[in-house]
């Protein structure tokens, strides 16, 4: 069982099925890693006793027919887990213990996995560095002074540090793909509606989507297959036949048309990102794909649009935190209104408050047309850009982020510079499309950089296939020194 | 346009968030820089564009109007910071 934890999920599944290792031994190995990695601050809650019991149960009566037979998994603390505290990285939910299980996590458990713990994240998934969490920032295993990205920063950190064999995050504007890019891991934001939003703490309902974060593209296809489903309880869930992404994974991409959008550039973008993009293009071309120059002319308006739509939806979603039905309640205030005001002021962190105020303002009487309606119109233009391009190409290749992982504290005093980190990831959420971030190389400091493949709606299989072929020919391997243990 | 302190206090009132007087200045600065960024959208003429109200090319499903669960009062009250046997408890509203 030497080094089982640095293997991929699919390799671990093989070892479980061939009884080279028991689920209990596997679980114990991860628990040991987690206990030695407290410095990374990736976990908010651990469920070791429960995990060990589930592992023993599996070993006594193994069912190897499942997608995730006997696999312990840690998940982002935005997914409600029955009888296990769920905080969303916020003080206001610090004592919240759901009496129900999110559909996505229930799907994982129904496929043979079990919970190892809950992973730290930016408060209500609002952040790009995991620094807005009430439970403190998470450290990137790549370096002790680096952010792991956000908002699924606990997820990316835990995955890269071998604290979980695979994990899940949520992506509203890049919260899966950006942390995956910062840690040299694979992250997929599925098509809006493919994975149920039921039981996920809501941020911006028209953008939020759960997805897998894994070490390999094959692992990613296994996780997506396990977590996605039609769900009556989510009114925007897409009713379609379940696909076997892992069984159908192919590395032949000959003849596929890959769009290269000229707008995916920013001022002062490090030269290495351009070089990486060139390298990605060459790999795909050598594999027989055809590169086609395209234009997505409204790209630069995606972030300003996002910073109207997302806060507007958040201000409405977060109105539920009133200190009455669940969560934190302030003891200060002489009447009901003051109780609300103090509860929300003490319960929410600065970034969350900022976004609630932006959202409240853009929706308030007299300003709705100028901001929210305007943003919905621009969102239409952004979606149309993609629709037009996808009449000509099968997928689109871009960098995942405009930089590698930045230093802790580097951007906390300037919200707009923090927001700019999501410039390449946000358009996809506004258009509801699937996108895969793949580790593709290192910058001159030795920090990972990612490339993003954007697909048509519900065309996950195709971008996974392209990613699979890319991965085999890219030669990227995460070599992380375990400085924390 | 720019947001002044009074406007921000008013919006905070609408959002039911009390704002610490000492923090109003830095909040005003942050929000103004964010709005300056957002207002890039004004460069675009969108007079003839339909707003996007749903990303899915389908209308929302409606379910049958029938009760699908119930008798879960204890579960619902479980996480309340203050309750008596059957009710959420809030500060006195009516004198």
Coordinates of C-alpha atoms in Angstrom, one line a residue:
Chain A
X1 CA 0.0 0.0 0.0
X2 CA 3.0 2.2 -0.4
X3 CA 2.0 5.5 -1.9
X4 CA -1.5 4.5 -2.9
X5 CA -2.7 8.0 -2.2
X6 CA -0.6 9.6 -5.0
X7 CA -2.3 7.4 -7.6
X8 CA -5.2 8.5 -9.7
X9 CA -8.8 7.6 -8.8
X10 CA -9.0 5.0 -11.6
X11 CA -5.8 3.3 -10.5
X12 CA -7.1 3.2 -6.9
X13 CA -10.4 1.7 -8.1
X14 CA -8.4 -1.0 -9.9
X15 CA -6.5 -1.8 -6.6
X16 CA -9.8 -1.9 -4.7
X17 CA -11.4 -4.2 -7.2
X18 CA -8.4 -6.6 -7.5
X19 CA -8.2 -6.6 -3.6
X20 CA -4.6 -5.3 -3.7
X21 CA -5.8 -2.9 -1.0
X22 CA -8.9 -2.8 1.2
X23 CA -11.2 0.2 1.5
X24 CA -10.2 0.4 5.1
X25 CA -6.4 0.6 4.4
X26 CA -7.1 3.2 1.7
X27 CA -9.2 5.3 4.1
X28 CA -6.6 5.0 6.8
X29 CA -3.9 6.2 4.4
X30 CA -5.9 9.3 3.5
X31 CA -6.7 10.0 7.2
X32 CA -2.9 9.9 7.9
X33 CA -2.2 12.3 5.1
X34 CA -5.0 14.7 6.3
X35 CA -3.7 14.6 9.9
X36 CA -0.2 15.5 8.6
X37 CA -1.5 18.3 6.4
X38 CA -3.2 20.6 8.9
X39 CA -1.0 23.5 7.8
X40 CA -2.8 23.6 4.5
X41 CA -6.1 24.3 6.3
X42 CA -8.0 22.5 3.5
X43 CA -10.6 20.9 5.8
X44 CA -13.4 22.6 7.8
X45 CA -14.8 19.3 9.2
X46 CA -13.5 15.7 9.1
X47 CA -15.7 12.6 9.4
X48 CA -13.1 10.0 10.0
X49 CA -15.1 7.7 12.3
X50 CA -18.0 7.6 9.9
X51 CA -15.5 7.0 7.0
X52 CA -13.8 4.1 8.7
X53 CA -17.1 2.5 9.5
X54 CA -18.2 2.8 5.9
X55 CA -14.9 1.4 4.7
X56 CA -15.3 -1.6 7.0
X57 CA -18.8 -2.1 5.8
X58 CA -17.6 -2.1 2.2
X59 CA -14.8 -4.6 2.9
X60 CA -17.2 -6.9 4.6
X61 CA -19.6 -6.9 1.6
X62 CA -17.8 -5.4 -1.4
X63 CA -19.8 -4.3 -4.4
X64 CA -17.4 -3.8 -7.2
X65 CA -20.0 -3.0 -9.8
X66 CA -20.2 0.6 -8.8
X67 CA -18.4 3.6 -10.3
X68 CA -16.8 4.6 -7.0
X69 CA -16.6 1.3 -5.1
X70 CA -15.1 1.7 -1.6
X71 CA -13.7 5.2 -2.3
X72 CA -13.5 7.9 0.5
X73 CA -14.1 11.4 -0.8
X74 CA -13.8 14.9 0.7
X75 CA -16.2 17.5 -0.8
X76 CA -16.5 21.2 -0.8
X77 CA -18.3 22.5 2.2
X78 CA -21.0 24.0 0.0
X79 CA -22.8 20.7 -0.4
X80 CA -25.3 20.0 2.3
X81 CA -24.5 16.7 4.0
X82 CA -27.1 15.0 6.2
X83 CA -26.1 15.3 9.9
X84 CA -22.7 16.7 9.0
X85 CA -22.1 20.4 9.6
X86 CA -22.2 22.5 6.4
X87 CA -20.8 26.0 6.7
X88 CA -20.3 27.4 3.1
X89 CA -17.1 28.9 4.7
X90 CA -19.3 31.4 6.6
X91 CA -19.8 32.4 10.2
X92 CA -23.5 32.7 9.6
X93 CA -23.7 28.9 9.0
X94 CA -21.0 27.9 11.5
X95 CA -23.5 25.8 13.5
X96 CA -25.7 24.6 10.6
X97 CA -26.3 20.8 10.5
X98 CA -28.5 19.9 7.5
X99 CA -31.2 17.3 7.9
X100 CA -30.9 16.4 4.2
X101 CA -28.3 15.4 1.6
X102 CA -27.6 17.3 -1.6
X103 CA -28.5 15.4 -4.7
X104 CA -25.0 15.5 -6.1
X105 CA -23.4 14.0 -2.9
X106 CA -26.2 11.5 -2.6
X107 CA -25.3 10.3 -6.2
X108 CA -21.7 9.9 -5.1
X109 CA -22.7 7.8 -2.1
X110 CA -25.1 5.7 -4.2
X111 CA -22.2 4.9 -6.5
X112 CA -20.2 3.4 -3.6
X113 CA -18.2 6.4 -2.3
X114 CA -18.4 7.7 1.3
X115 CA -17.6 11.0 3.0
X116 CA -14.1 11.7 4.4
X117 CA -14.7 15.4 5.3
X118 CA -15.8 18.9 4.2
X119 CA -13.4 21.2 2.4
X120 CA -12.8 24.8 3.0
X121 CA -13.9 27.4 0.4
X122 CA -14.4 31.1 0.0
X123 CA -17.4 32.4 2.0
X124 CA -20.6 31.4 0.0
X125 CA -18.2 30.6 -2.9
X126 CA -17.5 34.4 -3.3
X127 CA -13.8 34.7 -4.0
X128 CA -10.9 33.6 -6.2
X129 CA -8.3 32.9 -3.6
X130 CA -10.0 31.1 -0.7
X131 CA -9.1 34.1 1.5
X132 CA -12.7 35.1 2.2
X133 CA -13.4 32.0 4.2
X134 CA -14.4 32.5 7.9
X135 CA -12.2 29.5 8.6
X136 CA -9.0 31.2 7.3
X137 CA -7.2 30.9 4.0
X138 CA -6.2 27.6 2.5
X139 CA -2.5 27.1 1.4
X140 CA -1.6 25.9 -2.1
X141 CA 0.6 22.7 -1.8
X142 CA 2.7 24.2 -4.6
X143 CA 4.1 26.7 -2.2
X144 CA 3.5 27.8 1.4
X145 CA 3.0 31.5 0.4
X146 CA 0.5 30.8 -2.5
X147 CA -3.3 30.8 -2.7
X148 CA -4.9 27.6 -4.0
X149 CA -7.4 29.6 -6.1
X150 CA -11.0 29.9 -5.3
X151 CA -13.7 29.5 -4.5
X152 CA -13.1 25.7 -4.4
X153 CA -9.6 26.2 -2.9
X154 CA -9.9 23.6 -0.2
X155 CA -10.9 21.1 -2.9
X156 CA -7.9 21.9 -5.2
X157 CA -5.4 22.0 -2.3
X158 CA -6.7 18.7 -0.8
X159 CA -6.6 17.0 -4.2
X160 CA -3.1 18.2 -5.2
X161 CA -1.8 17.2 -1.7
X162 CA -3.2 13.7 -1.9
X163 CA -5.8 14.2 0.9
X164 CA -8.6 12.9 -1.2
X165 CA -8.5 10.7 -4.4
X166 CA -10.9 13.1 -6.3
X167 CA -13.3 15.8 -5.2
X168 CA -16.2 18.0 -6.2
X169 CA -16.5 21.8 -6.3
X170 CA -18.9 24.4 -7.6
X171 CA -18.3 26.9 -10.3
X172 CA -20.2 30.2 -10.6
X173 CA -17.6 32.2 -12.4
X174 CA -14.5 29.9 -12.5
X175 CA -14.5 28.4 -9.0
X176 CA -13.6 24.9 -10.2
X177 CA -11.4 25.8 -13.2
X178 CA -9.2 28.5 -11.7
X179 CA -8.2 26.5 -8.5
X180 CA -7.6 23.5 -10.7
X181 CA -5.3 25.6 -12.9
X182 CA -3.5 27.0 -9.8
X183 CA -2.8 23.5 -8.5
X184 CA -2.0 21.5 -11.7
X185 CA -5.2 19.5 -11.5
X186 CA -8.2 18.8 -13.8
X187 CA -11.5 20.7 -13.2
X188 CA -14.7 20.5 -15.2
X189 CA -17.6 22.9 -15.1
X190 CA -20.5 21.0 -16.6
X191 CA -23.3 22.4 -18.8
X192 CA -25.8 24.4 -16.6
X193 CA -28.5 21.9 -15.6
X194 CA -26.4 18.7 -15.9
X195 CA -25.8 18.3 -12.2
X196 CA -28.6 19.1 -9.7
X197 CA -28.3 22.3 -7.7
X198 CA -30.6 20.8 -5.0
X199 CA -28.9 20.9 -1.5
X200 CA -26.0 23.1 -2.6
X201 CA -25.8 26.4 -0.7
X202 CA -27.0 28.9 -3.3
X203 CA -24.8 31.8 -4.6
X204 CA -26.1 32.8 -8.1
X205 CA -28.7 30.4 -9.2
X206 CA -28.5 31.0 -13.0
X207 CA -24.7 30.4 -12.9
X208 CA -24.0 27.9 -10.2
X209 CA -23.0 24.4 -11.3
X210 CA -21.3 21.6 -9.5
X211 CA -18.5 19.6 -11.1
X212 CA -15.6 17.2 -10.6
X213 CA -11.9 18.1 -9.7
X214 CA -9.5 15.2 -10.3
X215 CA -5.9 14.3 -11.1
X216 CA -6.7 12.9 -14.6
X217 CA -9.2 13.4 -17.4
X218 CA -10.3 9.7 -17.0
X219 CA -11.0 10.3 -13.3
X220 CA -13.0 13.4 -14.3
X221 CA -15.2 11.4 -16.6
X222 CA -15.9 8.8 -13.8
X223 CA -16.8 11.5 -11.3
X224 CA -19.0 13.4 -13.8
X225 CA -20.9 10.2 -14.6
X226 CA -21.4 9.5 -10.9
X227 CA -22.5 12.9 -9.8
X228 CA -24.8 14.1 -12.7
X229 CA -28.5 13.2 -12.9
X230 CA -31.9 14.5 -13.7
X231 CA -33.5 15.8 -10.5
X232 CA -37.1 16.6 -10.0
X233 CA -36.1 18.8 -7.1
X234 CA -34.2 21.3 -9.3
X235 CA -36.4 23.1 -11.7
X236 CA -33.5 23.8 -14.1
X237 CA -32.2 20.2 -14.1
X238 CA -32.0 18.9 -17.7
X239 CA -34.0 15.7 -18.3
X240 CA -31.8 13.5 -20.5
X241 CA -30.4 10.0 -20.7
X242 CA -27.4 9.4 -18.5
X243 CA -24.2 9.1 -20.4
X244 CA -21.2 6.7 -19.8
X245 CA -18.5 9.3 -20.0
X246 CA -15.7 7.0 -18.8
X247 CA -16.7 4.1 -21.0
X248 CA -16.9 6.3 -24.1
X249 CA -13.6 8.1 -23.5
X250 CA -11.6 8.2 -26.7
X251 CA -8.3 9.8 -27.6
X252 CA -8.9 10.0 -31.3
X253 CA -9.6 13.7 -32.1
X254 CA -8.7 13.6 -35.8
X255 CA -10.6 16.1 -37.9
X256 CA -12.1 18.0 -34.9
X257 CA -12.3 21.7 -35.4
X258 CA -10.8 23.8 -32.5
X259 CA -11.6 27.5 -32.3
X260 CA -8.9 29.9 -31.1
X261 CA -10.6 33.2 -29.9
X262 CA -8.4 36.2 -30.5
X263 CA -10.0 38.1 -27.5
X264 CA -8.6 35.8 -24.8
X265 CA -5.7 38.1 -24.0
X266 CA -5.2 40.7 -21.4
X267 CA -2.8 43.6 -21.0
X268 CA 0.4 42.5 -19.2
X269 CA -0.4 38.8 -19.6
X270 CA 2.8 36.9 -18.8
X271 CA 4.5 35.7 -21.9
X272 CA 4.4 32.1 -20.6
X273 CA 0.6 32.0 -20.9
X274 CA 0.9 32.8 -24.6
X275 CA 3.6 30.2 -25.0
X276 CA 1.5 27.7 -23.2
X277 CA -1.5 28.4 -25.5
X278 CA 0.8 28.0 -28.5
X279 CA 2.0 24.7 -27.1
X280 CA -1.6 23.5 -26.6
X281 CA -2.5 24.5 -30.1
X282 CA 0.5 22.5 -31.5
X283 CA -0.4 19.4 -29.5
X284 CA -4.0 19.4 -30.8
X285 CA -2.8 20.1 -34.3
X286 CA -0.3 17.3 -34.2
X287 CA -3.1 15.0 -33.1
X288 CA -5.0 15.8 -36.3
X289 CA -7.3 18.6 -35.1
X290 CA -7.9 21.6 -37.3
X291 CA -7.3 25.0 -35.7
X292 CA -9.7 27.8 -36.7
X293 CA -9.4 31.5 -35.7
X294 CA -12.6 32.8 -34.2
X295 CA -13.9 35.9 -32.6
X296 CA -15.9 36.2 -29.4
X297 CA -16.3 40.0 -29.6
X298 CA -18.1 40.6 -26.3
X299 CA -15.6 38.8 -24.1
X300 CA -14.4 41.9 -22.4
X301 CA -17.9 42.7 -21.2
X302 CA -18.4 39.3 -19.5
X303 CA -16.8 40.3 -16.2
X304 CA -18.8 43.5 -15.8
X305 CA -21.9 41.6 -16.7
X306 CA -21.1 38.9 -14.2
X307 CA -20.6 41.5 -11.4
X308 CA -24.2 42.6 -11.9
X309 CA -25.9 39.3 -12.4
X310 CA -24.1 37.3 -9.8
X311 CA -24.4 39.9 -6.9
X312 CA -28.1 40.5 -7.9
X313 CA -28.9 36.8 -7.5
X314 CA -26.7 36.5 -4.4
X315 CA -28.5 39.4 -2.7
X316 CA -31.8 37.6 -3.3
X317 CA -30.5 34.1 -2.3
X318 CA -28.8 35.3 0.8
X319 CA -31.9 37.2 2.1
X320 CA -32.8 33.9 3.8
X321 CA -30.0 34.3 6.4
X322 CA -32.1 36.2 9.0
X323 CA -31.1 34.5 12.3
X324 CA -34.5 33.0 12.7
X325 CA -34.7 29.6 11.1
X326 CA -31.1 28.5 11.1
X327 CA -27.6 29.8 11.5
X328 CA -26.0 32.5 13.6
X329 CA -28.2 35.0 15.5
X330 CA -26.8 38.2 17.1
X331 CA -27.7 38.8 20.7
X332 CA -27.6 42.6 20.0
X333 CA -30.5 44.8 18.9
X334 CA -33.7 46.0 20.6
X335 CA -36.2 44.8 18.0
X336 CA -36.6 42.4 15.1
X337 CA -35.1 44.7 12.5
X338 CA -32.1 45.4 14.5
X339 CA -31.7 41.7 15.2
X340 CA -31.7 41.0 11.4
X341 CA -29.2 43.8 10.8
X342 CA -26.8 42.8 13.5
X343 CA -27.1 39.1 12.6
X344 CA -26.2 39.7 9.0
X345 CA -23.5 42.2 9.8
X346 CA -21.8 39.9 12.3
X347 CA -22.5 36.7 10.3
X348 CA -21.3 37.7 6.9
X349 CA -17.7 38.6 5.9
X350 CA -16.6 41.8 4.0
X351 CA -16.7 40.3 0.5
X352 CA -20.1 38.8 1.0
X353 CA -21.5 42.1 2.3
X354 CA -20.0 44.0 -0.6
X355 CA -21.7 41.7 -3.1
X356 CA -25.0 41.8 -1.2
X357 CA -24.9 45.6 -1.3
X358 CA -24.0 45.7 -5.0
X359 CA -26.8 43.3 -5.7
X360 CA -29.4 45.2 -3.6
X361 CA -28.4 48.4 -5.3
X362 CA -28.6 47.1 -8.9
X363 CA -32.0 45.6 -8.2
X364 CA -33.4 48.6 -6.4
X365 CA -36.1 50.9 -7.7
X366 CA -34.9 53.3 -10.4
X367 CA -31.7 51.4 -11.1
X368 CA -33.0 48.0 -12.3
X369 CA -33.1 49.0 -16.1
X370 CA -29.7 50.7 -16.0
X371 CA -27.9 47.7 -14.4
X372 CA -29.7 44.4 -14.2
X373 CA -31.7 44.6 -17.5
X374 CA -28.6 46.0 -19.3
X375 CA -26.6 43.0 -18.0
X376 CA -29.2 40.5 -19.1
X377 CA -29.0 42.0 -22.6
X378 CA -25.2 41.9 -22.7
X379 CA -25.4 38.3 -21.4
X380 CA -27.5 37.6 -24.5
X381 CA -24.8 39.0 -26.7
X382 CA -22.1 36.9 -25.0
X383 CA -24.2 33.8 -25.4
X384 CA -24.7 34.6 -29.1
X385 CA -21.0 35.0 -29.6
X386 CA -20.6 31.4 -28.5
X387 CA -23.6 30.2 -30.5
X388 CA -22.2 31.7 -33.7
X389 CA -18.7 30.2 -33.1
X390 CA -20.1 26.7 -32.4
X391 CA -21.6 26.6 -35.9
X392 CA -18.0 26.6 -37.1
X393 CA -16.0 24.7 -34.5
X394 CA -16.4 21.6 -32.1
X395 CA -14.6 23.2 -29.2
X396 CA -12.7 26.3 -28.2
X397 CA -9.2 26.4 -26.6
X398 CA -8.1 29.2 -24.3
X399 CA -5.9 29.8 -21.3
X400 CA -7.7 29.0 -18.0
X401 CA -6.4 32.0 -16.1
X402 CA -4.4 35.2 -16.9
X403 CA -1.7 34.2 -14.3
X404 CA -0.4 31.4 -12.2
X405 CA -1.2 31.2 -8.4
X406 CA -0.6 34.5 -6.7
X407 CA 0.7 35.3 -3.2
X408 CA -1.6 35.2 -0.2
X409 CA -2.6 38.8 0.6
X410 CA -1.5 40.1 -2.8
X411 CA -4.9 41.0 -4.1
X412 CA -7.1 41.3 -1.0
X413 CA -7.1 45.1 -0.9
X414 CA -8.3 45.6 -4.5
X415 CA -11.5 43.8 -5.3
X416 CA -11.4 44.6 -9.0
X417 CA -7.9 43.1 -9.4
X418 CA -9.2 40.0 -7.7
X419 CA -12.2 39.8 -10.0
X420 CA -10.0 40.1 -13.1
X421 CA -8.6 36.6 -12.3
X422 CA -11.8 35.1 -13.6
X423 CA -11.7 36.9 -16.9
X424 CA -11.3 33.7 -19.0
X425 CA -13.7 31.6 -17.0
X426 CA -16.7 33.8 -16.4
X427 CA -18.0 33.9 -20.1
X428 CA -18.7 30.2 -20.0
X429 CA -20.9 30.5 -16.9
X430 CA -22.9 33.3 -18.5
X431 CA -23.5 31.2 -21.6
X432 CA -24.2 28.0 -19.5
X433 CA -21.6 26.0 -21.4
X434 CA -19.3 23.1 -20.2
X435 CA -15.5 23.9 -19.9
X436 CA -12.6 21.8 -18.8
X437 CA -9.4 23.1 -17.3
X438 CA -6.3 20.9 -17.9
X439 CA -2.9 21.2 -16.4
X440 CA -0.6 22.1 -19.3
X441 CA 2.8 23.4 -18.1
X442 CA 4.7 25.5 -15.6
X443 CA 5.7 29.1 -15.5
X444 CA 9.2 30.3 -14.9
X445 CA 8.7 30.1 -11.1
X446 CA 7.6 26.5 -11.5
X447 CA 3.9 27.1 -10.8
X448 CA 1.2 25.2 -12.8
X449 CA -0.7 26.8 -15.6
X450 CA -3.9 25.5 -17.2
X451 CA -5.6 25.5 -20.6
X452 CA -9.4 25.6 -20.9
X453 CA -11.5 23.6 -23.4
X454 CA -15.0 25.0 -23.9
X455 CA -17.7 22.8 -25.5
X456 CA -21.2 23.2 -26.8
X457 CA -24.0 22.7 -24.3
X458 CA -24.2 19.0 -23.2
X459 CA -21.1 18.2 -25.3
X460 CA -19.0 17.1 -22.2
X461 CA -17.9 13.9 -23.9
X462 CA -16.2 15.8 -26.7
X463 CA -14.2 18.1 -24.5
X464 CA -13.3 15.2 -22.2
X465 CA -12.1 13.3 -25.3
X466 CA -10.0 16.2 -26.5
X467 CA -8.7 16.6 -22.9
X468 CA -7.8 12.9 -22.7
X469 CA -5.8 13.1 -26.0
X470 CA -4.2 16.3 -24.9
X471 CA -3.2 14.8 -21.5
X472 CA -1.5 11.8 -23.1
X473 CA 0.6 14.0 -25.3
X474 CA 1.3 17.0 -23.0
X475 CA 3.5 15.2 -20.6
X476 CA 2.5 17.3 -17.6
X477 CA 3.0 15.7 -14.2
X478 CA 2.5 17.4 -10.8
X479 CA 5.6 16.9 -8.7
X480 CA 4.8 18.4 -5.4
X481 CA 7.2 18.2 -2.5
X482 CA 5.3 17.4 0.7
X483 CA 6.9 20.3 2.7
X484 CA 3.9 20.5 5.1
X485 CA 4.2 17.1 6.8
Chain B
X1 CA -22.3 57.9 -11.4
X2 CA -20.8 57.6 -8.0
X3 CA -22.2 56.3 -4.8
X4 CA -21.9 58.5 -1.7
X5 CA -22.0 57.5 1.9
X6 CA -25.6 58.3 2.4
X7 CA -26.7 56.1 -0.6
X8 CA -24.6 53.2 0.7
X9 CA -26.2 53.5 4.2
X10 CA -29.6 53.5 2.5
X11 CA -28.8 50.4 0.4
X12 CA -27.4 48.7 3.6
X13 CA -30.7 49.4 5.3
X14 CA -32.6 47.8 2.4
X15 CA -30.3 44.8 2.6
X16 CA -30.8 44.6 6.4
X17 CA -27.0 44.8 7.1
X18 CA -25.8 47.2 9.7
X19 CA -22.7 49.0 8.6
X20 CA -20.0 50.0 11.0
X21 CA -19.5 53.8 10.7
X22 CA -15.7 53.3 10.7
X23 CA -16.0 51.1 7.7
X24 CA -18.2 53.3 5.5
X25 CA -15.3 55.2 3.9
X26 CA -13.5 52.1 2.7
X27 CA -16.7 50.5 1.6
X28 CA -17.6 53.6 -0.4
X29 CA -14.2 53.5 -2.1
X30 CA -14.5 49.7 -2.9
X31 CA -18.0 49.9 -4.3
X32 CA -17.2 52.9 -6.4
X33 CA -14.3 51.2 -8.0
X34 CA -16.5 48.1 -8.7
X35 CA -19.2 50.3 -10.2
X36 CA -16.7 52.1 -12.4
X37 CA -15.7 48.7 -13.7
X38 CA -19.3 47.6 -14.2
X39 CA -20.2 50.7 -16.1
X40 CA -18.0 49.7 -19.0
X41 CA -21.2 48.1 -20.2
X42 CA -22.5 51.5 -21.2
X43 CA -20.2 51.5 -24.1
X44 CA -22.5 49.0 -25.8
X45 CA -25.7 49.8 -27.5
X46 CA -28.2 47.2 -26.5
X47 CA -31.4 48.9 -27.6
X48 CA -32.4 46.1 -30.0
X49 CA -31.2 43.2 -27.8
X50 CA -33.7 40.9 -26.0
X51 CA -32.6 40.3 -22.4
X52 CA -31.5 36.7 -21.6
X53 CA -33.8 35.5 -18.9
X54 CA -33.1 31.7 -19.1
X55 CA -30.0 29.9 -20.3
X56 CA -31.9 26.7 -21.0
X57 CA -33.8 26.5 -24.2
X58 CA -36.8 25.1 -22.4
X59 CA -39.4 26.5 -20.1
X60 CA -39.3 25.6 -16.5
X61 CA -41.1 22.4 -15.5
X62 CA -43.9 22.7 -13.1
X63 CA -44.8 19.9 -10.8
X64 CA -48.2 18.6 -9.8
X65 CA -49.7 20.6 -7.1
X66 CA -49.7 18.0 -4.5
X67 CA -48.1 17.5 -1.1
X68 CA -44.9 15.4 -1.4
X69 CA -43.7 15.5 2.2
X70 CA -44.7 16.7 5.6
X71 CA -44.6 15.9 9.3
X72 CA -41.0 17.2 9.5
X73 CA -41.5 20.0 11.9
X74 CA -38.7 18.8 14.2
X75 CA -36.3 18.7 11.3
X76 CA -37.2 22.2 10.3
X77 CA -36.9 23.6 13.8
X78 CA -33.7 21.7 14.6
X79 CA -31.3 24.4 13.4
X80 CA -33.2 27.4 14.8
X81 CA -31.2 29.6 17.2
X82 CA -34.3 30.1 19.3
X83 CA -37.5 28.1 19.4
X84 CA -40.1 26.9 21.7
X85 CA -41.7 23.5 21.2
X86 CA -43.5 24.3 17.9
X87 CA -42.4 27.8 16.8
X88 CA -39.5 29.9 15.8
X89 CA -39.0 32.6 18.4
X90 CA -38.1 36.2 17.4
X91 CA -37.8 39.5 19.3
X92 CA -41.2 41.0 20.2
X93 CA -42.8 42.6 17.1
X94 CA -46.2 43.8 18.4
X95 CA -46.5 45.8 21.7

